[in-house]
mmCIF file of C-alpha atoms in Angstrom:
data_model
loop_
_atom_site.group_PDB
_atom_site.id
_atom_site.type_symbol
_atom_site.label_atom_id
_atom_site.label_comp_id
_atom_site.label_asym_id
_atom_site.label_seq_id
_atom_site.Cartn_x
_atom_site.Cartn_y
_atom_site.Cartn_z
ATOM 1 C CA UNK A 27 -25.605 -15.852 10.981
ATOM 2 C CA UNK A 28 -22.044 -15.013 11.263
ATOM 3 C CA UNK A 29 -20.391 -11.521 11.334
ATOM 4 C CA UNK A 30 -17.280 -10.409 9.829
ATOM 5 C CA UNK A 31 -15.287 -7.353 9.450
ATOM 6 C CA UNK A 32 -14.382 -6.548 6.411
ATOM 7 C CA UNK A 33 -11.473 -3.388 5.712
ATOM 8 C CA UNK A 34 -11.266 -1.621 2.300
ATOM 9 C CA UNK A 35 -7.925 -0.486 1.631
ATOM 10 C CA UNK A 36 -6.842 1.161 -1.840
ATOM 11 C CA UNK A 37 -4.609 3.713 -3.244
ATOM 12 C CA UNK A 38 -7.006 7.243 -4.048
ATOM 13 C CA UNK A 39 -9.120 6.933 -6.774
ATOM 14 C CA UNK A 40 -9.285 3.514 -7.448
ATOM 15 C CA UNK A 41 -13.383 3.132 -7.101
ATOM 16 C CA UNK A 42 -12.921 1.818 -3.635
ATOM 17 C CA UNK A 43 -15.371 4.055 -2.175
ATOM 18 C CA UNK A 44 -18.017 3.368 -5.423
ATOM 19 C CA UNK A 45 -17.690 -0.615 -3.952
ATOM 20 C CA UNK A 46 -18.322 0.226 -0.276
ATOM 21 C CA UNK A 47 -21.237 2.511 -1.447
ATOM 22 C CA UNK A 48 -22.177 -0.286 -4.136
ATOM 23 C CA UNK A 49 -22.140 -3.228 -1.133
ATOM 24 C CA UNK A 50 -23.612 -0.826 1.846
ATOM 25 C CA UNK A 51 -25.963 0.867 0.239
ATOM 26 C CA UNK A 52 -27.396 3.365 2.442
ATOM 27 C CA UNK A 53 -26.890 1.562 5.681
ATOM 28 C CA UNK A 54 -24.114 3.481 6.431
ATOM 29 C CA UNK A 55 -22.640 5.971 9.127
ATOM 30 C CA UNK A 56 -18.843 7.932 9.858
ATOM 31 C CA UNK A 57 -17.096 5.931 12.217
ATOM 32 C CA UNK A 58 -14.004 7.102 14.275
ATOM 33 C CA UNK A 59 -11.495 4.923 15.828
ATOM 34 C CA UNK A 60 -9.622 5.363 19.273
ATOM 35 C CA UNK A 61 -7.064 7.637 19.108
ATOM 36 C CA UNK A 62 -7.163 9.198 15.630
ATOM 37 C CA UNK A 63 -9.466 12.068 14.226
ATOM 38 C CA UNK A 64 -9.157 10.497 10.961
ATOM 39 C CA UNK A 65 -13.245 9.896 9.819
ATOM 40 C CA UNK A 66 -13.895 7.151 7.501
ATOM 41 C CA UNK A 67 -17.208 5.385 6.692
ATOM 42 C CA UNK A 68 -18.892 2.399 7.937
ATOM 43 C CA UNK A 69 -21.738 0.174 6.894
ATOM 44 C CA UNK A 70 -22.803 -3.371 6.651
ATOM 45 C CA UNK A 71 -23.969 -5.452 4.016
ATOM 46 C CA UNK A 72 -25.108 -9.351 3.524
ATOM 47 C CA UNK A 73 -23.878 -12.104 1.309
ATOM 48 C CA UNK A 74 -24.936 -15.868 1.449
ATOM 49 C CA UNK A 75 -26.206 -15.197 5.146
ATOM 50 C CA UNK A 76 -23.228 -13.918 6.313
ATOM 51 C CA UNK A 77 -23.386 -10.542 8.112
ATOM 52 C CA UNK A 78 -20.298 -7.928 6.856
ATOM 53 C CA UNK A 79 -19.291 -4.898 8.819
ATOM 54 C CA UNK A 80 -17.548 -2.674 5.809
ATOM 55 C CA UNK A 81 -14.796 -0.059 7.406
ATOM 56 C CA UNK A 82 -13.770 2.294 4.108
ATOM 57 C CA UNK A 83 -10.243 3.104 5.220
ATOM 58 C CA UNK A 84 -8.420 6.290 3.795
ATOM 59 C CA UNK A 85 -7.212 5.811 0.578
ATOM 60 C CA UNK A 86 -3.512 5.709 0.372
ATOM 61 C CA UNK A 87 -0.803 4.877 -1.843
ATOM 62 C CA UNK A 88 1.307 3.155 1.020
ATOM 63 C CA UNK A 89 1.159 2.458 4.644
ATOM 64 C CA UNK A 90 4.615 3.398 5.334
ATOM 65 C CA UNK A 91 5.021 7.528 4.706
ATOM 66 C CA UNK A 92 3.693 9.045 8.090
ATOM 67 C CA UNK A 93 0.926 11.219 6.848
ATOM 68 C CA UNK A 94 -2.421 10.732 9.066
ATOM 69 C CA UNK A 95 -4.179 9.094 6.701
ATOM 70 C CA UNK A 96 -1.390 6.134 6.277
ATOM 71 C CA UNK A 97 -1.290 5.792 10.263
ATOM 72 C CA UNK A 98 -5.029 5.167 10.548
ATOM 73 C CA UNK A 99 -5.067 2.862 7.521
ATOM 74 C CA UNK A 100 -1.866 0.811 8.911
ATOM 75 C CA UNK A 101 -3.429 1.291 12.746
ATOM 76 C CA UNK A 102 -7.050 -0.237 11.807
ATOM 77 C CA UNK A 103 -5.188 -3.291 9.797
ATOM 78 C CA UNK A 104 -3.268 -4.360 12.833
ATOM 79 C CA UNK A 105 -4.730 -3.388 15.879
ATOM 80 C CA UNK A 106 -8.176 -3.259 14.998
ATOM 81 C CA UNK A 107 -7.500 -6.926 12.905
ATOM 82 C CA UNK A 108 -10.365 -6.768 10.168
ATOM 83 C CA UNK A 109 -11.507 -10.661 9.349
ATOM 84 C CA UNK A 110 -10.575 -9.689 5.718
ATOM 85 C CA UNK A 111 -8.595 -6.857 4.184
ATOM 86 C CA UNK A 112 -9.899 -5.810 0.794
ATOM 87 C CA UNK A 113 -7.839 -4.461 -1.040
ATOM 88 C CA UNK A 114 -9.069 -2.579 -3.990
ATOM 89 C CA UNK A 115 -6.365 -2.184 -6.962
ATOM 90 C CA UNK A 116 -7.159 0.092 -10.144
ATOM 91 C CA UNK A 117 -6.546 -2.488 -13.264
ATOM 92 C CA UNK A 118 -5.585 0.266 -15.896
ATOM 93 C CA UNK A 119 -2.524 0.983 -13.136
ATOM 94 C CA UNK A 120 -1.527 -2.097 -11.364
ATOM 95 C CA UNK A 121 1.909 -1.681 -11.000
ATOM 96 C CA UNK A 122 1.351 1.405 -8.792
ATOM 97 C CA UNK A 123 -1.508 -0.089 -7.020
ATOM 98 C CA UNK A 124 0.325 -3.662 -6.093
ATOM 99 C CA UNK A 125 2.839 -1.599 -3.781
ATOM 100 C CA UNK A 126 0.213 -0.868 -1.369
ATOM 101 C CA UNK A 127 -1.216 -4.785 -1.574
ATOM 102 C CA UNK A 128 1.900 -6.236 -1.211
ATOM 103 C CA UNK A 129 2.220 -4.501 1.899
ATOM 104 C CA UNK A 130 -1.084 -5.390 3.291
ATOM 105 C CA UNK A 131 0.338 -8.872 2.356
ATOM 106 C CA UNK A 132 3.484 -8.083 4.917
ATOM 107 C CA UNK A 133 0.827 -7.317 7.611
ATOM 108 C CA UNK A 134 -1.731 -10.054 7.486
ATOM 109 C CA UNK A 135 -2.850 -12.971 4.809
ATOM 110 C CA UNK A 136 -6.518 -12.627 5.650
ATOM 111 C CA UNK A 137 -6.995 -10.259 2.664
ATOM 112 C CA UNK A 138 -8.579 -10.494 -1.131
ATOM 113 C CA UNK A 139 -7.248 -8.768 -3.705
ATOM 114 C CA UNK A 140 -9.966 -6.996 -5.921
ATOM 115 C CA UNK A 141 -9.007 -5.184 -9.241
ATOM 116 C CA UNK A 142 -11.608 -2.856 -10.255
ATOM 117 C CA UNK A 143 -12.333 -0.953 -13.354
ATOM 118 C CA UNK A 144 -11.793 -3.924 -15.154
ATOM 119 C CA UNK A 145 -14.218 -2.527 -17.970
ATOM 120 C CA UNK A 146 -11.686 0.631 -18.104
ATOM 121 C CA UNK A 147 -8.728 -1.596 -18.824
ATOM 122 C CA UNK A 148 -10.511 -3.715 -21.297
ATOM 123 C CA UNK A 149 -11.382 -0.926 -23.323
ATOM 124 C CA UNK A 150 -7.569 0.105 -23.308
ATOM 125 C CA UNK A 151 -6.328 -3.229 -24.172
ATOM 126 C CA UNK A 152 -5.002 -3.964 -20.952
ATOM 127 C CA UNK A 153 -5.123 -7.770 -20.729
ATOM 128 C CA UNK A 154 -4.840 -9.241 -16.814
ATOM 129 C CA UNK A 155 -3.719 -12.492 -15.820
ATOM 130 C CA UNK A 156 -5.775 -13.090 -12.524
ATOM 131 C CA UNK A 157 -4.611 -16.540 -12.349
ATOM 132 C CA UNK A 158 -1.623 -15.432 -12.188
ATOM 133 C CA UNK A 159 -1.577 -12.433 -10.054
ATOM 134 C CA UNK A 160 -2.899 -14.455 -7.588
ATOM 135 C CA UNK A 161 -0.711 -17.759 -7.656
ATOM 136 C CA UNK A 162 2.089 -15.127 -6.921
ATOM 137 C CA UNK A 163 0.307 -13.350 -4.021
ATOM 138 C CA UNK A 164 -1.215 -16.330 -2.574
ATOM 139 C CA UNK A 165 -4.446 -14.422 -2.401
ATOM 140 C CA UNK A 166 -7.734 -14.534 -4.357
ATOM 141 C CA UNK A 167 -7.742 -12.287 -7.068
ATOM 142 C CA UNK A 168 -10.675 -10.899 -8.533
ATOM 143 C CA UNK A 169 -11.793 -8.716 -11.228
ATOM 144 C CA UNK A 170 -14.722 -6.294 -11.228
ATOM 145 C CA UNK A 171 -16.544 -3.282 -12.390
ATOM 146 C CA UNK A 172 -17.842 -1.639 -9.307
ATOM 147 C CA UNK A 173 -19.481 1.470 -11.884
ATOM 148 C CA UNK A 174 -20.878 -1.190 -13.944
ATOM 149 C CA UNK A 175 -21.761 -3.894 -11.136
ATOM 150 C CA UNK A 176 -19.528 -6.630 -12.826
ATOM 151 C CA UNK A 177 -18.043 -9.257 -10.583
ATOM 152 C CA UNK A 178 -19.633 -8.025 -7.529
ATOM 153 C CA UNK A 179 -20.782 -11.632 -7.061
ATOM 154 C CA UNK A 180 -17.625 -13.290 -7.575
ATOM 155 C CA UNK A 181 -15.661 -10.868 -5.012
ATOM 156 C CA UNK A 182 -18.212 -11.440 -2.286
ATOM 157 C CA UNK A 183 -17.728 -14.912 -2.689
ATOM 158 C CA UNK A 184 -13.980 -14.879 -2.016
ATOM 159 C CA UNK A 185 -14.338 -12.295 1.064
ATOM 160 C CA UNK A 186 -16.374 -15.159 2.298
ATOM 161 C CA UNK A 187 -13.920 -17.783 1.376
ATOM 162 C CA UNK A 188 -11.533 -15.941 3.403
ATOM 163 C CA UNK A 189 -13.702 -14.961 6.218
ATOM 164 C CA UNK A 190 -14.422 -18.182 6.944
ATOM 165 C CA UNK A 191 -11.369 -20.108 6.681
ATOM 166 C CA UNK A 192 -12.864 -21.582 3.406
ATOM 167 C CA UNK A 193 -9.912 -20.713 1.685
ATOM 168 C CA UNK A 194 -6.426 -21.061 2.950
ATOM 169 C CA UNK A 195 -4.158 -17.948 1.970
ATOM 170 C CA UNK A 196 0.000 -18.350 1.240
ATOM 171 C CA UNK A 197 0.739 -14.553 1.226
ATOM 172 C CA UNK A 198 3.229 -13.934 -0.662
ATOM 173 C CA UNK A 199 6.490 -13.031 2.032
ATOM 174 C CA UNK A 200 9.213 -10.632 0.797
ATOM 175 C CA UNK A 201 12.905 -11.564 1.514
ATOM 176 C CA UNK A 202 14.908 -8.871 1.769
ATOM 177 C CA UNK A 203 19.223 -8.576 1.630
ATOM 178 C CA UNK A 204 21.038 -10.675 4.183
ATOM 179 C CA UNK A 205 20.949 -7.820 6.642
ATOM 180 C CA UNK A 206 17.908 -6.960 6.760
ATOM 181 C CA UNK A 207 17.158 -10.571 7.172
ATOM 182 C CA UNK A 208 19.363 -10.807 10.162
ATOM 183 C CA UNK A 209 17.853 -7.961 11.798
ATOM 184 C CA UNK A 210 14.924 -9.037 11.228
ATOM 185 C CA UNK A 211 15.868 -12.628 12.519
ATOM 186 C CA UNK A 212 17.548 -10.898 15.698
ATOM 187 C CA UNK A 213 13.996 -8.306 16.153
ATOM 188 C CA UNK A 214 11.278 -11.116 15.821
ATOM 189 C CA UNK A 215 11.775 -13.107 19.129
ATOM 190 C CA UNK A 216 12.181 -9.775 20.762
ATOM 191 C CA UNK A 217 8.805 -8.094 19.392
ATOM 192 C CA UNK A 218 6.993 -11.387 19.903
ATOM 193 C CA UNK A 219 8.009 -11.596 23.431
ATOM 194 C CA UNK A 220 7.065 -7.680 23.888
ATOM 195 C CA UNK A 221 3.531 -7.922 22.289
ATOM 196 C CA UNK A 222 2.525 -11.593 22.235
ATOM 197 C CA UNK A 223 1.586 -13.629 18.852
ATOM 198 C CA UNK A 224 -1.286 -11.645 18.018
ATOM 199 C CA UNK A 225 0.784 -9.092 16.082
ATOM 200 C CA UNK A 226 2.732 -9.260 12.860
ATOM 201 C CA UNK A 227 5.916 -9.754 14.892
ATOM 202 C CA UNK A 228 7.910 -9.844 11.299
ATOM 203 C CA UNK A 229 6.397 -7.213 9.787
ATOM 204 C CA UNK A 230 6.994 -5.205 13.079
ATOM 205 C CA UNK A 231 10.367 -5.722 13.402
ATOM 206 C CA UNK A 232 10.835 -4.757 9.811
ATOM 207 C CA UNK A 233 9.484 -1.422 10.652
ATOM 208 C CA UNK A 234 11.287 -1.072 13.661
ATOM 209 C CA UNK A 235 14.547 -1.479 11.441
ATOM 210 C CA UNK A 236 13.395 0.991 8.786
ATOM 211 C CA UNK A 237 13.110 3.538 12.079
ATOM 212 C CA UNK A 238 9.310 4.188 11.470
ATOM 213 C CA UNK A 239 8.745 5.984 15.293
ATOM 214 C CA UNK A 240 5.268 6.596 13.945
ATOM 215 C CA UNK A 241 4.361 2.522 14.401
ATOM 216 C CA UNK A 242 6.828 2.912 17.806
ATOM 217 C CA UNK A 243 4.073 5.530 19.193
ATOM 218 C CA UNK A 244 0.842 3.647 17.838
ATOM 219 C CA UNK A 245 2.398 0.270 19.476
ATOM 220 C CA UNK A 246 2.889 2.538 22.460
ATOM 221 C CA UNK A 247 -0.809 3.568 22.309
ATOM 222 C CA UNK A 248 -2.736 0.503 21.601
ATOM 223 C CA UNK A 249 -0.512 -1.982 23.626
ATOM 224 C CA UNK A 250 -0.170 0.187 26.989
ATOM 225 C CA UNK A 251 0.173 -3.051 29.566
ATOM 226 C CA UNK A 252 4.007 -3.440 27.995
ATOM 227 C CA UNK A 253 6.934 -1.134 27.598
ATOM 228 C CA UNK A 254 8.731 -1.309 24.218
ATOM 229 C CA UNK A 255 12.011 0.560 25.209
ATOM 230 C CA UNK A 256 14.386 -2.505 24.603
ATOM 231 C CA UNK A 257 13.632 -2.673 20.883
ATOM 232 C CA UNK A 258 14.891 1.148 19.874
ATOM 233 C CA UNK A 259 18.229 0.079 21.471
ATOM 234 C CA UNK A 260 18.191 -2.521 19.408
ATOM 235 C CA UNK A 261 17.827 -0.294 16.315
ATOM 236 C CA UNK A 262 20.136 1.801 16.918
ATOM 237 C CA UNK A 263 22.698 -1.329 15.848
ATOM 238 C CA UNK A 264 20.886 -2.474 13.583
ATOM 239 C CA UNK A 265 20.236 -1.434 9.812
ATOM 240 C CA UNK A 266 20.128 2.154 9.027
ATOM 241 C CA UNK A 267 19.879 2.426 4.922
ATOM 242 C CA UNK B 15 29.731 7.004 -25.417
ATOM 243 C CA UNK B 16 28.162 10.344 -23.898
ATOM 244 C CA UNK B 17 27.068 9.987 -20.123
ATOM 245 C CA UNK B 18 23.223 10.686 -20.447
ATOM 246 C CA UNK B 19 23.048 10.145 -16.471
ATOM 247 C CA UNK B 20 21.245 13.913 -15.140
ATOM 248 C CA UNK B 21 19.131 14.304 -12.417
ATOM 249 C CA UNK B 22 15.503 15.004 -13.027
ATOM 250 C CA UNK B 23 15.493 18.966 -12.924
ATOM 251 C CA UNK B 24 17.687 19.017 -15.874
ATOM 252 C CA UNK B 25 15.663 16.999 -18.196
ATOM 253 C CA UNK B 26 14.095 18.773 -20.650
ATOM 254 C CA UNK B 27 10.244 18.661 -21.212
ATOM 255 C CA UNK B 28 9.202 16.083 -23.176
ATOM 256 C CA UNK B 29 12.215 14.079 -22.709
ATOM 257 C CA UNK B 30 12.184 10.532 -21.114
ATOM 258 C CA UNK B 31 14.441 9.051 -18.379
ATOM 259 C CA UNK B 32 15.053 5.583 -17.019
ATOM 260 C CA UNK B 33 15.717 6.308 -13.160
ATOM 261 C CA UNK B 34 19.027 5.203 -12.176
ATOM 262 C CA UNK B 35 19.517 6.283 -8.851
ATOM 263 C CA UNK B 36 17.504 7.898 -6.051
ATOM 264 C CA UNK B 37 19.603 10.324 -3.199
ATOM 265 C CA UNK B 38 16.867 11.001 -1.071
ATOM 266 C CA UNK B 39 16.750 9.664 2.346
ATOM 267 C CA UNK B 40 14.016 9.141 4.737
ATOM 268 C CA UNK B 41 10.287 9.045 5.040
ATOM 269 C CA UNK B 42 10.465 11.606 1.691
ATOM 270 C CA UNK B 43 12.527 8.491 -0.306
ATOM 271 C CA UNK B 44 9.804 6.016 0.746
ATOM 272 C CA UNK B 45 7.104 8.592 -0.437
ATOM 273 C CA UNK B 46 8.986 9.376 -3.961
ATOM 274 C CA UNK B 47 9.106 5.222 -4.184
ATOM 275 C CA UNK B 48 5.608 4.488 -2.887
ATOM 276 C CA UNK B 49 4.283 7.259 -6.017
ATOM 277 C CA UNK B 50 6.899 5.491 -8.611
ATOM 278 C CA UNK B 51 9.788 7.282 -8.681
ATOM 279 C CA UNK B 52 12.129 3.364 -8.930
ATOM 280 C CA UNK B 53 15.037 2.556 -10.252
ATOM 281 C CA UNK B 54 14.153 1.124 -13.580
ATOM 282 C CA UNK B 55 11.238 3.111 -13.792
ATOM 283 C CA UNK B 56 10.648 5.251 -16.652
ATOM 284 C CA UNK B 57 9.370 8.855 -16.619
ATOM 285 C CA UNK B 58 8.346 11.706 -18.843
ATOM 286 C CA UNK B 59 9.105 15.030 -18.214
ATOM 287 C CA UNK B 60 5.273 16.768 -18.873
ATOM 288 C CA UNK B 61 5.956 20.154 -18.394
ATOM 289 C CA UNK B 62 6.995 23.052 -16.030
ATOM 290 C CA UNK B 63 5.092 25.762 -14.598
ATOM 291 C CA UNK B 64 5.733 29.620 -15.501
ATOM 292 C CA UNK B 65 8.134 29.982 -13.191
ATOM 293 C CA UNK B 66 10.336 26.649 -14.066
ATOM 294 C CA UNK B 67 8.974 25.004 -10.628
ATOM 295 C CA UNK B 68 7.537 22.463 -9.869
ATOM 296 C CA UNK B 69 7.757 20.230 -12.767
ATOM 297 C CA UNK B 70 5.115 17.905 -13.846
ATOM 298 C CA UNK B 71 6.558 13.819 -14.438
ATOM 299 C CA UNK B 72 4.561 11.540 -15.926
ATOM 300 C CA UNK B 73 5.342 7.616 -13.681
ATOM 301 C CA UNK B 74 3.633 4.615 -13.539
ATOM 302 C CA UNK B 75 0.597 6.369 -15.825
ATOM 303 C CA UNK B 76 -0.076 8.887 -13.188
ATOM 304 C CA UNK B 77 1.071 12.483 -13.752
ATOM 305 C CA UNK B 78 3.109 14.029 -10.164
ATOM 306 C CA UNK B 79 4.827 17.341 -9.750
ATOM 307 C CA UNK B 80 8.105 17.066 -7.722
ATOM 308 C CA UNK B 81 9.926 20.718 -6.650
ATOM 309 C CA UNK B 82 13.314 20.750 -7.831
ATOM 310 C CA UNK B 83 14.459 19.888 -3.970
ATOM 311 C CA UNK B 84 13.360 16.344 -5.263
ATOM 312 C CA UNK B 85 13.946 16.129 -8.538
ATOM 313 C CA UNK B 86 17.731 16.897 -8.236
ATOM 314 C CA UNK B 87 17.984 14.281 -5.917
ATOM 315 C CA UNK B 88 16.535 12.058 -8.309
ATOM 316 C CA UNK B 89 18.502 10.837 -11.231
ATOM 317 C CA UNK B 90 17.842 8.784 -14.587
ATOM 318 C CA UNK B 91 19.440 7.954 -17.959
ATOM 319 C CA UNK B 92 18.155 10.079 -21.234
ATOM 320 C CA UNK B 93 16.592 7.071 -23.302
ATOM 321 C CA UNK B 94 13.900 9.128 -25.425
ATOM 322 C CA UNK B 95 12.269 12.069 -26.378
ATOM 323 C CA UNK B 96 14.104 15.301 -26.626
ATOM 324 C CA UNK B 97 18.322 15.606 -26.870
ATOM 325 C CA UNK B 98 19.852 16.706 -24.223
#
């Protein structure tokens, strides 16, 4: 039996904590990760023999604005490196919901995109092209009714397709303006040589250029063997709007 | 032509804007961007409180109050509702 970890991420109110409760049922406990005070719940569930460890991260509508719960959402996607990022989108709002998976995207590909209250949007007409949504993210894309247990079977089938390698993601990668681009060209090498290949080296260095000394401090934190000084020099040339 | 370009604060209730340009800087821009507030986007002015501030918007089907720190900073083109 193989074991996965398996990170729900979703703007507030979007059912996400209705799935985790759905899928863990009562085997679950308030877990607490190094560093951060920020409480979130853990539990476990089973699907086609496969053993999932659920982490309910904060719900947020971004990873990106510096409030604690953002930080330990962002920190837990990259340093803990969940087998599969969930992220739960509400279907009667998507275009508010599909800033916060699209960044997940930037971070890592190992992640299923689950649009819930499917039922909701139905009833108000709200047709969705899953086919689609997911060409364009590269994900899979599923639809469900965590309230009303619809799709629950489907989704778990995809988190499995991605936990296992099954399925072969093509996030979907954001080009920015030509300077961004070149900072982001000039950051990479430096970031990868800093903090090895394990990291999102792009997505790093695009923070780095936006300024965010929030990720500077985590990276600080969870990578003590190396110094980072270098790379703020480098920002300080680089691209400030 | 009229220019129909005000910021937010001036709007009046029940008047709707298509956001044309957004002078806050910082972690508050990404914030005001991450809850909707884009150029393009469209919002409804909902309604003030007694005392004129905050201001309820209505963006991306979700209804957030901005202080008028904000909402000047943020500014959109009249395209419905009430005149002006």
């Amino acid at each position: 039996m193989s074991h996965y970890t398996v990170a729900f991420a979703g703007n507030p109110n979007t059912g996400k904590s209705t799935l985790f409760n759905l899928l863990t049922g009562m085997r679950q406990h308030t877990g607490n990760w190094a560093g951060k005070t920020v409480i979130t719940a853990e539990g476990e569930f089973t699907h086609n023999n496969h053993m999932y460890r659920a982490v309910d991260l904060p719900g947020t509508y971004s990873l990106y604005s510096n409030s604690a719960d953002e930080e330990a959402a962002r920190d837990y996607i990259i340093f803990e490196q969940p087998d599969v990022t969930l992220v739960v989108l509400d279907a009667t709002s998507l275009e508010r919901n599909l800033n916060l998976a699209l960044q997940v995207l930037e971070i890592t590909g190992r992640a299923v995109v689950c649009i819930n209250l499917i039922d909701e949007a139905r009833r108000l007409g709200i047709d969705i092209n899953l086919k689609a949504i997911s060409k364009r993210l590269g994900v899979p894309v599923v639809a469900i009714s965590a309230r009303n247990k619809i799709g629950i079977e489907a989704l778990l089938d995809q988190v499995e397709r991605v936990a296992t390698g099954a399925f072969i993601t093509d996030p979907m990668r954001i080009i920015y303006n030509d300077e961004i681009e070149r900072g982001i060209a000039e950051l990479t090498p430096m970031v990868e040589q800093m903090i090895g290949s394990k990291y999102p080296a792009r997505w790093i260095a695009l923070r780095l250029l936006d300024g965010d000394d929030s990720l500077l401090a985590s990276l600080k934190e969870n990578i003590k063997s190396k110094e980072v000084p270098e790379a703020k020099e480098v920002i300080g040339y680089g691209v400030t709007c | 032509m009229t220019e129909t370009i005000i910021p937010l604060s001036e709007a009046k209730n029940g008047s709707i804007l298509c956001i044309s340009a957004i002078e806050v800087q910082g972690v508050l821009r990404r914030r005001l961007l991450d809850l909707g507030f884009v150029v393009g986007n469209i919002v409804e002015v909902l309604r003030r409180s007694p005392l004129g501030d905050p201001t309820a918007f209505r963006v991306s089907n979700t209804t957030i109050a901005l202080r008028r720190e904000e909402s000047s900073m943020i500014y959109g083109e009249l395209i419905g509702g009430v005149e002006a």
